[in-house]
Coordinates of C-alpha atoms in Angstrom, one line a residue:
M1 CA 39.9 -58.0 7.0
F2 CA 43.5 -58.2 7.9
K3 CA 43.7 -61.9 6.9
S4 CA 43.0 -60.8 3.3
F5 CA 46.1 -58.6 3.4
R6 CA 48.3 -61.7 3.1
Y7 CA 47.7 -61.4 -0.6
L8 CA 49.6 -58.1 -0.7
K9 CA 52.8 -59.9 0.5
P10 CA 54.1 -60.4 -3.1
Y11 CA 53.8 -56.7 -3.6
I12 CA 55.5 -55.5 -0.5
I13 CA 58.2 -53.6 -2.4
S14 CA 55.5 -51.7 -4.3
V15 CA 53.5 -51.0 -1.2
I16 CA 56.6 -49.5 0.5
T17 CA 57.4 -47.4 -2.6
I18 CA 53.8 -46.1 -2.6
F19 CA 54.1 -45.2 1.0
V20 CA 57.4 -43.4 0.3
L21 CA 55.9 -41.4 -2.6
V22 CA 52.7 -40.6 -0.6
A23 CA 54.9 -39.3 2.3
I24 CA 56.8 -37.1 -0.2
R25 CA 53.5 -35.7 -1.5
A26 CA 52.3 -35.0 2.1
F27 CA 55.5 -33.3 3.0
L28 CA 55.3 -31.1 -0.2
N29 CA 51.6 -30.3 0.5
L30 CA 52.6 -29.1 4.1
I31 CA 55.4 -26.8 3.1
V32 CA 53.5 -25.1 0.2
P33 CA 51.3 -23.0 2.5
N34 CA 54.4 -21.7 4.4
L35 CA 56.0 -20.9 1.0
Q36 CA 52.9 -19.1 -0.1
G37 CA 52.6 -17.1 3.2
S38 CA 56.3 -16.1 2.9
L39 CA 55.7 -15.0 -0.6
I40 CA 52.7 -12.8 0.4
D41 CA 54.6 -11.2 3.2
S42 CA 57.6 -10.6 0.9
M43 CA 55.3 -9.0 -1.7
I44 CA 53.6 -6.8 1.0
R45 CA 57.1 -5.7 2.3
Q46 CA 58.3 -4.8 -1.3
L47 CA 55.1 -2.8 -1.9
E48 CA 55.6 -0.7 1.3
V49 CA 59.0 0.6 0.1
A50 CA 59.8 3.0 -2.7
P51 CA 59.8 1.5 -6.2
E52 CA 63.6 2.0 -6.7
L53 CA 64.4 0.2 -3.5
R54 CA 62.2 -2.8 -4.2
D55 CA 64.0 -6.3 -4.4
F56 CA 61.9 -9.2 -5.8
S57 CA 64.5 -11.8 -5.5
D58 CA 62.7 -13.4 -2.4
I59 CA 59.6 -13.6 -4.4
W60 CA 61.2 -15.4 -7.2
I61 CA 62.8 -17.8 -4.8
Y62 CA 59.5 -18.5 -3.0
G63 CA 57.7 -18.8 -6.3
G64 CA 60.3 -21.1 -7.7
L65 CA 60.1 -23.4 -4.7
M66 CA 56.4 -23.5 -4.9
L67 CA 56.6 -24.5 -8.6
L68 CA 59.3 -27.1 -7.8
A69 CA 57.1 -28.5 -5.0
T70 CA 54.0 -28.6 -7.3
V71 CA 56.0 -30.4 -10.2
V72 CA 57.6 -33.0 -7.8
G73 CA 54.1 -33.5 -6.2
I74 CA 52.5 -34.1 -9.6
V75 CA 55.2 -36.7 -10.6
A76 CA 54.7 -38.3 -7.1
I77 CA 50.9 -38.3 -7.6
I78 CA 51.1 -39.9 -11.1
T79 CA 53.6 -42.5 -10.1
S80 CA 51.9 -43.5 -6.8
G81 CA 48.5 -43.4 -8.5
Y82 CA 49.7 -45.9 -11.2
M83 CA 51.4 -48.1 -8.6
E84 CA 48.2 -48.0 -6.4
A85 CA 46.1 -49.1 -9.2
R86 CA 48.4 -51.9 -10.3
T87 CA 49.0 -53.2 -6.8
S88 CA 45.2 -53.2 -5.8
S89 CA 44.4 -54.9 -9.2
N90 CA 47.0 -57.6 -8.6
Y91 CA 45.7 -58.1 -5.1
A92 CA 42.1 -58.4 -6.3
R93 CA 43.3 -60.8 -9.1
D94 CA 45.2 -63.0 -6.8
I95 CA 42.4 -63.2 -4.2
R96 CA 39.9 -63.9 -6.9
N97 CA 42.0 -66.6 -8.3
A98 CA 42.5 -68.1 -4.8
M99 CA 38.7 -68.0 -4.3
Y100 CA 38.1 -69.6 -7.6
E101 CA 40.6 -72.4 -7.1
K102 CA 39.1 -73.0 -3.6
V103 CA 35.5 -73.2 -5.1
Q104 CA 36.9 -75.7 -7.7
K105 CA 37.7 -78.0 -4.8
F106 CA 34.3 -77.7 -3.2
S107 CA 32.1 -80.6 -2.8
M108 CA 28.4 -80.2 -3.5
T109 CA 28.1 -79.9 0.4
E110 CA 30.1 -76.6 0.3
V111 CA 28.3 -75.4 -2.8
D112 CA 24.9 -76.0 -1.2
K113 CA 26.1 -74.2 2.0
F114 CA 27.1 -71.0 0.3
T115 CA 24.6 -71.2 -2.7
T116 CA 25.8 -70.4 -6.2
S117 CA 24.3 -66.9 -6.3
S118 CA 26.2 -66.0 -3.1
L119 CA 29.5 -67.4 -4.5
I120 CA 29.0 -65.2 -7.6
T121 CA 28.4 -62.2 -5.5
R122 CA 31.5 -62.8 -3.4
I123 CA 33.8 -63.4 -6.3
T124 CA 32.6 -60.3 -8.1
N125 CA 31.1 -57.5 -5.9
D126 CA 32.8 -58.3 -2.6
I127 CA 36.4 -58.6 -4.2
T128 CA 35.7 -55.4 -6.2
S129 CA 34.8 -53.7 -2.9
L130 CA 38.1 -55.0 -1.4
Q131 CA 40.1 -53.8 -4.4
S132 CA 38.6 -50.2 -4.0
T133 CA 39.3 -50.3 -0.2
V134 CA 43.0 -51.4 -0.7
N135 CA 43.4 -48.7 -3.4
M136 CA 42.0 -46.1 -0.9
L137 CA 44.1 -47.4 2.0
L138 CA 47.4 -47.4 0.0
R139 CA 46.7 -43.8 -0.7
S140 CA 45.2 -42.6 2.6
V141 CA 46.8 -44.8 5.3
I142 CA 50.0 -42.6 5.2
M143 CA 48.8 -39.5 3.5
Q144 CA 45.9 -38.5 5.8
P145 CA 47.5 -39.0 9.2
I146 CA 50.7 -37.1 8.0
M147 CA 48.7 -34.3 6.5
G148 CA 46.2 -34.1 9.3
I149 CA 48.6 -34.1 12.2
G150 CA 51.3 -32.3 10.2
A151 CA 48.9 -29.4 9.4
I152 CA 48.1 -28.9 13.1
V153 CA 51.8 -28.9 14.0
M154 CA 52.7 -26.5 11.3
A155 CA 49.8 -24.2 12.3
F156 CA 51.0 -24.2 15.9
L157 CA 54.5 -23.3 14.7
V158 CA 53.0 -20.3 12.9
H159 CA 50.7 -19.1 15.8
P160 CA 49.9 -21.4 18.8
Q161 CA 47.0 -19.2 20.1
L162 CA 44.9 -19.2 16.9
S163 CA 45.7 -22.8 16.1
T164 CA 43.7 -24.0 19.0
V165 CA 40.6 -23.3 16.8
L166 CA 41.7 -26.2 14.7
L167 CA 41.4 -28.7 17.6
F168 CA 37.6 -27.8 17.9
G169 CA 37.3 -28.4 14.2
V170 CA 38.8 -31.8 14.5
L171 CA 36.4 -32.5 17.4
A172 CA 33.5 -31.4 15.2
V173 CA 34.7 -33.7 12.4
F174 CA 34.9 -36.8 14.7
T175 CA 31.5 -36.0 16.2
V176 CA 29.7 -35.6 12.8
V177 CA 31.4 -38.6 11.1
G178 CA 31.1 -40.8 14.2
S179 CA 27.4 -40.0 14.4
I180 CA 26.8 -41.0 10.8
W181 CA 28.9 -44.2 11.2
A182 CA 26.8 -45.2 14.3
I183 CA 23.5 -44.6 12.3
T184 CA 24.6 -46.4 9.1
Y185 CA 26.9 -49.3 10.4
N186 CA 24.2 -52.0 10.8
K187 CA 22.8 -51.2 7.4
F188 CA 26.1 -52.2 5.5
K189 CA 25.8 -55.9 6.3
K190 CA 22.3 -55.9 5.3
I191 CA 23.1 -54.4 2.0
Q192 CA 25.5 -57.3 1.2
V193 CA 22.8 -59.8 2.2
L194 CA 20.3 -58.1 0.0
V195 CA 22.7 -58.2 -3.0
D196 CA 23.0 -61.9 -2.5
K197 CA 19.1 -62.1 -2.3
L198 CA 18.6 -59.9 -5.4
N199 CA 21.1 -62.0 -7.4
L200 CA 19.3 -65.2 -6.3
V201 CA 15.8 -63.9 -7.2
T202 CA 17.1 -62.6 -10.7
R203 CA 19.0 -65.7 -11.4
E204 CA 16.0 -67.9 -10.5
N205 CA 13.6 -65.7 -12.6
L206 CA 15.9 -65.7 -15.7
S207 CA 16.8 -69.5 -15.5
G208 CA 13.1 -70.3 -15.0
L209 CA 11.8 -67.8 -17.5
R210 CA 9.9 -70.4 -19.6
V211 CA 8.2 -71.8 -16.7
V212 CA 7.2 -68.3 -15.4
R213 CA 5.7 -67.5 -18.8
A214 CA 4.0 -70.9 -19.2
F215 CA 2.2 -70.4 -15.8
N216 CA 1.6 -66.7 -16.5
T217 CA 3.2 -65.7 -13.2
Q218 CA 5.2 -62.7 -14.6
D219 CA 3.5 -60.4 -12.3
V220 CA 4.0 -62.5 -9.2
Q221 CA 7.8 -63.0 -10.0
A222 CA 8.0 -59.2 -10.7
K223 CA 6.5 -58.4 -7.4
K224 CA 9.1 -60.6 -5.7
T225 CA 12.0 -59.0 -7.5
K226 CA 10.6 -55.6 -6.9
A227 CA 10.1 -56.3 -3.2
V228 CA 13.8 -57.2 -2.8
A229 CA 14.9 -54.3 -5.0
K230 CA 12.7 -51.9 -3.0
E231 CA 14.3 -53.1 0.2
S232 CA 17.7 -52.7 -1.2
Y233 CA 16.8 -49.3 -2.6
D234 CA 15.5 -48.0 0.7
I235 CA 18.6 -49.1 2.7
N236 CA 21.0 -47.6 0.0
V237 CA 19.1 -44.3 -0.1
F238 CA 19.1 -44.2 3.7
V239 CA 22.9 -44.7 3.8
N240 CA 23.6 -42.4 0.9
R241 CA 21.5 -39.7 2.3
W242 CA 23.6 -39.6 5.5
F243 CA 26.9 -39.7 3.5
T244 CA 25.6 -37.0 1.2
A245 CA 24.8 -34.8 4.1
M246 CA 28.3 -35.3 5.6
W247 CA 30.2 -33.4 2.9
P248 CA 28.3 -30.1 3.0
T249 CA 28.4 -30.4 6.8
M250 CA 32.3 -30.7 6.6
G251 CA 32.3 -27.8 4.2
F252 CA 30.4 -25.7 6.7
V253 CA 33.0 -26.7 9.4
M254 CA 35.8 -25.6 7.2
Q255 CA 34.3 -22.3 6.5
L256 CA 33.5 -21.9 10.2
I257 CA 37.2 -22.6 11.0
T258 CA 38.3 -20.0 8.4
A259 CA 35.9 -17.4 9.7
S260 CA 36.9 -18.2 13.4
I261 CA 40.6 -17.7 12.6
I262 CA 39.9 -14.4 10.8
Y263 CA 37.6 -13.2 13.6
F264 CA 39.9 -14.1 16.5
S265 CA 42.9 -12.6 14.7
I266 CA 41.1 -9.3 14.4
K267 CA 39.5 -9.5 17.7
G268 CA 42.7 -10.4 19.4
G269 CA 44.6 -7.6 17.7
F270 CA 46.9 -9.9 15.9
L271 CA 46.6 -8.1 12.6
F272 CA 47.2 -4.5 13.8
A273 CA 50.4 -2.7 13.6
G274 CA 53.0 -4.4 15.8
S275 CA 51.0 -7.6 16.1
T276 CA 52.5 -11.0 16.0
L277 CA 50.5 -12.2 12.9
S278 CA 51.2 -11.1 9.3
A279 CA 48.9 -11.4 6.4
G280 CA 51.0 -14.2 4.9
Q281 CA 50.7 -16.1 8.2
L282 CA 47.0 -15.7 8.3
S283 CA 46.8 -17.2 4.8
T284 CA 49.0 -20.0 5.9
L285 CA 46.9 -20.6 9.0
I286 CA 43.7 -20.7 6.8
Q287 CA 45.2 -23.3 4.5
Y288 CA 46.4 -25.5 7.3
G289 CA 42.9 -25.2 8.8
S290 CA 41.4 -26.4 5.6
Q291 CA 44.1 -29.2 5.4
T292 CA 43.4 -30.3 8.9
I293 CA 39.6 -30.5 8.6
M294 CA 39.8 -32.2 5.1
N295 CA 42.3 -34.8 6.1
F296 CA 40.7 -35.7 9.5
M297 CA 37.5 -36.0 7.6
M298 CA 39.1 -38.4 5.2
I299 CA 40.6 -40.4 8.1
T300 CA 37.1 -40.7 9.8
T301 CA 35.6 -41.6 6.5
T302 CA 38.2 -44.3 5.8
I303 CA 37.6 -45.7 9.3
M304 CA 33.9 -45.6 8.7
M305 CA 34.2 -47.5 5.5
L306 CA 36.5 -50.2 6.9
P307 CA 33.6 -52.1 8.6
R308 CA 31.8 -52.3 5.2
A309 CA 35.0 -53.5 3.5
A310 CA 35.6 -55.9 6.5
I311 CA 32.2 -57.5 5.8
S312 CA 33.2 -58.1 2.2
A313 CA 36.6 -59.4 3.3
N314 CA 35.0 -61.8 5.8
R315 CA 32.6 -63.1 3.1
V316 CA 35.5 -63.7 0.8
M317 CA 37.9 -65.3 3.4
D318 CA 34.9 -67.4 4.6
V319 CA 35.1 -69.2 1.2
I320 CA 38.9 -69.3 0.9
D321 CA 39.3 -70.7 4.5
E322 CA 36.3 -73.0 4.2
F323 CA 37.0 -76.5 5.6
L324 CA 36.7 -78.9 2.8
T325 CA 34.6 -82.0 3.5
I326 CA 36.3 -83.9 0.6
T327 CA 40.1 -83.8 0.9
E328 CA 43.1 -85.7 -0.5
A329 CA 44.4 -88.7 1.4
Y330 CA 47.6 -88.1 3.5
E331 CA 49.4 -90.8 1.6
P332 CA 47.3 -91.4 -1.6
E333 CA 47.6 -94.6 -3.4
E334 CA 48.8 -94.5 -7.0
L335 CA 46.5 -95.5 -9.8
P336 CA 48.1 -97.1 -13.0
E337 CA 47.7 -95.2 -16.3
K338 CA 45.0 -97.6 -17.3
I339 CA 42.7 -99.2 -14.8
Q340 CA 40.1 -102.0 -15.0
G341 CA 37.3 -99.7 -13.7
E342 CA 35.5 -102.1 -11.4
I343 CA 33.3 -100.0 -9.1
E344 CA 32.3 -101.6 -5.7
F345 CA 29.8 -100.2 -3.3
D346 CA 30.7 -101.8 0.1
D347 CA 27.9 -101.3 2.6
V348 CA 27.6 -97.6 1.6
S349 CA 25.4 -95.2 3.6
F350 CA 25.0 -91.5 3.1
Q351 CA 23.3 -88.7 5.0
Y352 CA 23.2 -85.1 3.9
P353 CA 24.5 -82.5 6.5
D354 CA 21.8 -81.4 8.9
A355 CA 19.4 -84.1 7.5
D356 CA 17.2 -86.1 9.9
Q357 CA 17.9 -89.5 8.3
P358 CA 20.2 -91.2 5.7
I359 CA 19.2 -91.0 2.1
L360 CA 21.2 -94.2 1.3
N361 CA 21.2 -97.2 3.6
H362 CA 23.8 -100.1 3.4
V363 CA 24.1 -100.2 -0.3
S364 CA 26.3 -102.9 -1.8
F365 CA 26.9 -104.0 -5.3
K366 CA 29.6 -104.3 -8.0
A367 CA 29.7 -102.6 -11.4
E368 CA 32.0 -104.7 -13.6
P369 CA 34.0 -103.5 -16.6
G370 CA 32.5 -104.2 -20.0
K371 CA 29.0 -104.3 -18.5
M372 CA 26.2 -101.8 -18.0
T373 CA 24.9 -101.4 -14.4
A374 CA 21.6 -99.6 -14.3
I375 CA 20.0 -97.8 -11.4
I376 CA 16.3 -97.2 -11.2
G377 CA 13.8 -96.3 -8.6
S378 CA 11.0 -93.9 -7.8
T379 CA 11.5 -90.2 -7.2
G380 CA 13.4 -89.6 -4.0
S381 CA 14.8 -93.1 -3.9
G382 CA 18.4 -91.9 -3.8
K383 CA 19.4 -92.6 -7.4
S384 CA 21.2 -89.2 -8.1
T385 CA 22.7 -89.2 -4.7
L386 CA 24.2 -92.6 -5.3
I387 CA 25.6 -91.6 -8.7
N388 CA 27.1 -88.3 -7.2
L389 CA 29.1 -90.4 -4.7
I390 CA 31.1 -92.1 -7.4
P391 CA 32.9 -89.0 -8.7
R392 CA 33.2 -87.8 -5.1
F393 CA 30.8 -84.8 -5.4
Y394 CA 29.9 -86.0 -1.9
D395 CA 31.7 -88.5 0.3
V396 CA 30.1 -91.5 1.9
T397 CA 29.2 -91.2 5.5
G398 CA 29.3 -95.0 5.9
G399 CA 31.0 -97.9 4.2
A400 CA 33.3 -97.4 1.1
I401 CA 33.3 -97.0 -2.6
K402 CA 36.1 -98.9 -4.3
V403 CA 37.6 -98.8 -7.8
D404 CA 39.6 -101.9 -8.5
G405 CA 39.6 -102.7 -4.9
I406 CA 41.0 -99.3 -3.7
D407 CA 38.9 -96.9 -1.6
I408 CA 38.4 -93.9 -3.7
R409 CA 39.0 -91.7 -0.7
N410 CA 42.7 -93.0 -0.8
I411 CA 43.3 -92.0 -4.4
K412 CA 44.3 -88.4 -5.5
I413 CA 41.1 -86.8 -6.8
N414 CA 42.6 -85.5 -10.0
D415 CA 44.1 -88.9 -10.8
Y416 CA 40.8 -90.6 -10.1
M417 CA 38.7 -88.2 -12.2
K418 CA 40.9 -88.8 -15.2
H419 CA 39.3 -92.3 -15.5
I420 CA 35.7 -91.1 -15.3
G421 CA 33.3 -89.8 -17.9
Y422 CA 30.4 -88.0 -16.4
V423 CA 27.3 -86.9 -18.0
P424 CA 24.8 -84.9 -15.8
Q425 CA 21.1 -85.1 -16.0
K426 CA 20.9 -81.7 -17.6
G427 CA 23.4 -81.3 -20.5
I428 CA 25.9 -78.5 -19.9
L429 CA 27.8 -76.8 -22.7
F430 CA 30.4 -74.0 -22.6
K431 CA 30.7 -71.0 -24.9
G432 CA 32.9 -72.0 -27.8
T433 CA 32.6 -74.4 -30.7
I434 CA 31.1 -77.9 -31.1
K435 CA 34.6 -79.2 -31.4
S436 CA 35.9 -77.4 -28.2
N437 CA 32.9 -78.7 -26.3
I438 CA 33.3 -82.4 -27.3
G439 CA 37.1 -82.1 -26.7
F440 CA 36.7 -80.3 -23.4
G441 CA 39.6 -81.0 -21.0
Q442 CA 41.8 -82.4 -23.7
E443 CA 45.3 -80.9 -23.7
V444 CA 45.6 -81.6 -27.5
L445 CA 42.4 -81.7 -29.4
D446 CA 42.1 -85.0 -31.4
E447 CA 39.7 -84.2 -34.2
A448 CA 39.4 -87.9 -35.2
L449 CA 38.4 -88.7 -31.7
V450 CA 36.0 -85.9 -31.5
K451 CA 34.3 -87.1 -34.7
K452 CA 34.2 -90.6 -33.5
A453 CA 32.6 -89.6 -30.2
A454 CA 30.0 -87.6 -32.1
Q455 CA 29.1 -90.6 -34.2
I456 CA 28.7 -92.9 -31.1
A457 CA 26.6 -90.2 -29.4
Q458 CA 24.4 -89.9 -32.4
A459 CA 25.4 -86.2 -32.7
E460 CA 27.0 -86.4 -36.1
S461 CA 23.7 -86.1 -38.0
F462 CA 22.7 -82.7 -36.7
I463 CA 26.3 -81.5 -36.6
E464 CA 26.7 -82.0 -40.3
N465 CA 23.6 -79.9 -40.8
F466 CA 25.3 -76.9 -39.4
E467 CA 27.1 -74.5 -41.9
M468 CA 30.4 -74.5 -40.0
K469 CA 30.0 -78.3 -38.9
Y470 CA 32.2 -78.9 -35.9
D471 CA 33.5 -75.3 -35.9
S472 CA 29.9 -74.1 -35.3
E473 CA 29.6 -71.7 -32.4
I474 CA 27.8 -72.7 -29.2
N475 CA 26.4 -70.0 -27.0
Q476 CA 26.9 -70.0 -23.3
G477 CA 24.8 -72.8 -21.8
G478 CA 24.1 -74.2 -25.3
T479 CA 21.1 -72.0 -25.7
N480 CA 21.4 -72.3 -29.6
V481 CA 20.9 -76.0 -29.7
S482 CA 17.9 -78.2 -28.6
G483 CA 17.7 -80.1 -25.3
G484 CA 18.3 -83.4 -27.1
Q485 CA 21.3 -82.0 -29.1
R486 CA 22.7 -80.5 -26.0
Q487 CA 22.5 -83.9 -24.4
R488 CA 24.1 -85.8 -27.2
L489 CA 27.0 -83.3 -27.2
S490 CA 27.4 -83.9 -23.5
I491 CA 27.5 -87.7 -24.0
A492 CA 30.0 -87.1 -26.9
R493 CA 32.2 -85.2 -24.5
A494 CA 32.3 -88.1 -22.0
I495 CA 33.0 -90.6 -24.9
A496 CA 35.9 -88.4 -26.2
K497 CA 37.6 -88.6 -22.9
N498 CA 37.9 -92.3 -23.5
P499 CA 37.6 -93.2 -19.7
E500 CA 37.3 -96.5 -18.0
I501 CA 34.2 -95.6 -16.1
Y502 CA 31.1 -93.9 -17.6
I503 CA 28.4 -92.3 -15.4
F504 CA 25.1 -91.4 -17.0
D505 CA 22.9 -89.5 -14.6
D506 CA 19.5 -90.0 -16.4
S507 CA 21.3 -88.6 -19.5
F508 CA 19.1 -90.3 -22.0
S509 CA 15.9 -88.6 -20.8
A510 CA 16.0 -85.8 -23.4
L511 CA 16.4 -88.3 -26.3
D512 CA 13.6 -89.9 -28.3
Y513 CA 13.2 -93.7 -28.2
K514 CA 14.8 -94.3 -31.5
T515 CA 17.9 -92.2 -30.8
D516 CA 18.2 -93.6 -27.3
K517 CA 18.1 -97.2 -28.6
K518 CA 20.7 -96.5 -31.4
L519 CA 22.9 -94.6 -28.9
R520 CA 22.9 -97.5 -26.4
S521 CA 23.6 -99.9 -29.2
E522 CA 26.7 -97.9 -30.3
L523 CA 27.9 -97.7 -26.8
A524 CA 27.7 -101.5 -26.3
K525 CA 29.5 -101.9 -29.7
H526 CA 32.4 -99.5 -29.3
I527 CA 32.8 -98.9 -25.5
H528 CA 34.4 -101.7 -23.4
A529 CA 34.2 -100.0 -20.0
T530 CA 32.2 -99.9 -16.8
I531 CA 28.9 -98.1 -17.6
I532 CA 26.7 -96.9 -14.8
V533 CA 23.3 -95.5 -15.9
V534 CA 20.6 -93.9 -13.9
A535 CA 17.2 -93.9 -15.7
Q536 CA 13.6 -93.4 -15.2
R537 CA 12.6 -95.3 -18.4
I538 CA 12.5 -99.1 -18.3
N539 CA 13.2 -99.2 -22.1
T540 CA 16.6 -97.3 -21.6
I541 CA 17.9 -100.1 -19.1
R542 CA 16.0 -103.3 -19.9
H543 CA 18.9 -104.8 -21.7
A544 CA 21.5 -103.8 -19.0
D545 CA 23.6 -106.5 -17.5
Q546 CA 22.6 -105.6 -14.1
I547 CA 19.9 -103.4 -12.7
I548 CA 19.9 -102.0 -9.1
V549 CA 16.5 -101.2 -7.9
L550 CA 16.3 -98.5 -5.1
D551 CA 13.4 -97.7 -2.8
K552 CA 13.7 -95.1 0.0
G553 CA 17.4 -95.4 0.0
N554 CA 17.5 -99.2 0.2
V555 CA 18.5 -101.8 -2.5
V556 CA 15.4 -103.9 -2.9
G557 CA 16.4 -105.7 -6.0
I558 CA 19.5 -106.7 -8.1
G559 CA 19.4 -108.6 -11.4
T560 CA 18.5 -108.4 -15.0
H561 CA 15.3 -107.1 -16.4
D562 CA 13.7 -110.6 -16.7
E563 CA 14.8 -111.6 -13.2
L564 CA 13.5 -108.4 -11.6
I565 CA 10.1 -108.7 -13.3
K566 CA 9.7 -112.0 -11.5
N567 CA 11.1 -111.2 -8.0
C568 CA 11.0 -107.4 -7.4
E569 CA 7.7 -105.9 -6.7
V570 CA 9.1 -102.2 -6.9
Y571 CA 10.6 -102.9 -10.3
L572 CA 7.4 -104.6 -11.5
E573 CA 5.3 -101.6 -10.4
I574 CA 7.7 -99.2 -12.4
A575 CA 7.6 -101.6 -15.4
Q576 CA 3.8 -101.9 -15.3
S577 CA 3.5 -98.0 -15.3
Q578 CA 5.5 -97.9 -18.6
L579 CA 5.1 -101.2 -20.5
S580 CA 2.2 -103.2 -21.7
K581 CA 1.5 -106.8 -20.5
E582 CA 2.9 -108.0 -23.8
E583 CA 6.1 -106.1 -23.4
L584 CA 6.4 -107.4 -19.8
G585 CA 5.8 -111.0 -21.0
L586 CA 3.2 -111.6 -18.3
W587 CA 0.2 -112.4 -20.4
T588 CA 0.7 -116.2 -19.9
K589 CA -0.3 -116.2 -16.2
P590 CA -3.1 -114.6 -14.3
M591 CA -2.0 -111.3 -12.7
D592 CA -3.4 -112.1 -9.3
E593 CA -1.4 -115.2 -9.1
F594 CA 1.7 -113.3 -10.2
L595 CA 1.3 -110.6 -7.5
K596 CA 0.8 -113.3 -4.9
N597 CA 4.1 -114.7 -5.9
Q598 CA 5.7 -111.3 -5.5
K599 CA 4.7 -110.9 -2.0
T600 CA 6.2 -114.3 -1.1
L601 CA 9.5 -113.4 -2.8
K602 CA 9.5 -109.9 -1.2
A603 CA 9.1 -111.6 2.3
Q604 CA 12.0 -114.0 1.5
W605 CA 14.1 -110.9 0.4
D606 CA 13.4 -109.0 3.6
N607 CA 14.3 -112.0 5.7

């Protein structure tokens, strides 16, 4: 937990000021019981003399000092409270920003390791828990020790014999709170794990709500959620039951201390005539007894809460201190403002962490500027993995990916990403307007460029149907537009960036054939860049300049559509499942002869 305190360094002056104000409050709280005791004794003395001989000046002095101490204490409380809130809020803001900035640098390896739901919990619940703990520590780390120890010292100065009762009270506090801590400690970590799990289940159910309804599994999913919620409920009730029991127990201890002081003061004869204990001193002792028990209870409670906060701190710092698998080169090479955009896979292999075998094996090809390179293969062949290596969502585990002959690992990530327009398989939109989504990432929004990008992406037709046109609101996640519209806006966003390299990860799958064809035609007409497309549909890529065929992580064919139909069995199988013989252009020769030729060519390829 102490590692997280480094984010308090910029506010060290505020922290010191808070400690000074808290110390002043503690000192004032310690002298008030003495002033009150002296006031009581002075009043009793004046009541014992004849009315004409009474002098109330001491009473006014003690009363005035008590009032002054109260006023100064109130000012100190208000000032320190404001500074505590501001300092803890700044601390939480800085640590949250640091965590967010670190997550922005994560590769998909780190995201997969922590999981999205856990990262959300850490950046919200855990940091809020840390903020509350820091706020509490700023107030109590000085206040409670001074008050607790100071009250015992002051009580001993008043009456050493009766003050020994307080030591037994302190021992009782440590025993009770320590026992509760021992019983509940192991539950705190599990609570955090269950919060992650509950977030995961809830997020899964909400994101997959349509599927859940379509398969009529609401009851099954509800049972899963209820099971996690029930487990979380049981643990929280268990912990809170013990914490709830602590306060009345401490109240009982305080009352017992008060009763003991009164009992022993009478039994010991301290209150009789000629005794060494006055009524004011008895009142002072009782107040110091209450202060002692209350502050030592707060000390032990704070100590008991620290492990829970430490768990949150560790979870947060685990993210901030996480080793990045993708880092900047020590001496990165400079990229010019405009690049050619040639992408080369040079004997590239890739294996996921903890996987048994590589997902890509010795992949080599070039994607040239001004041409479309398509990637196709069966499910699990490694298409999306290959695409994710280009923008460095993952780094290769073997070989190299080069842009214009430079290993992308030797280029500054931000400089490299400026030249890439990426469209994911699932269109992602942000809350805002259509205009802000298409112009996402642009420092100055170029409306002409936004409209041009929308035209090329075939989005203009439906945008013009909206009442506010390009200023129409988009809900979070783009829930108020269709899947095809969402995808076209995502494509328009990449086009508006005007990069030298375009990556489409099966981005045309949500489009109908007519829109798909027209969009590809517009891309070819207006975009002179390196275009890399992952697709499942043959019609999407059949006119590509180069098609890479993947099978189980291996390149089994490279060429145009017509070439691959003749010499790549895997491509032919995919094509046969989607196209008719007439579309394939194979009706002129018997199929059995054709397939025989494929086996011969495959054997030559393997050799």
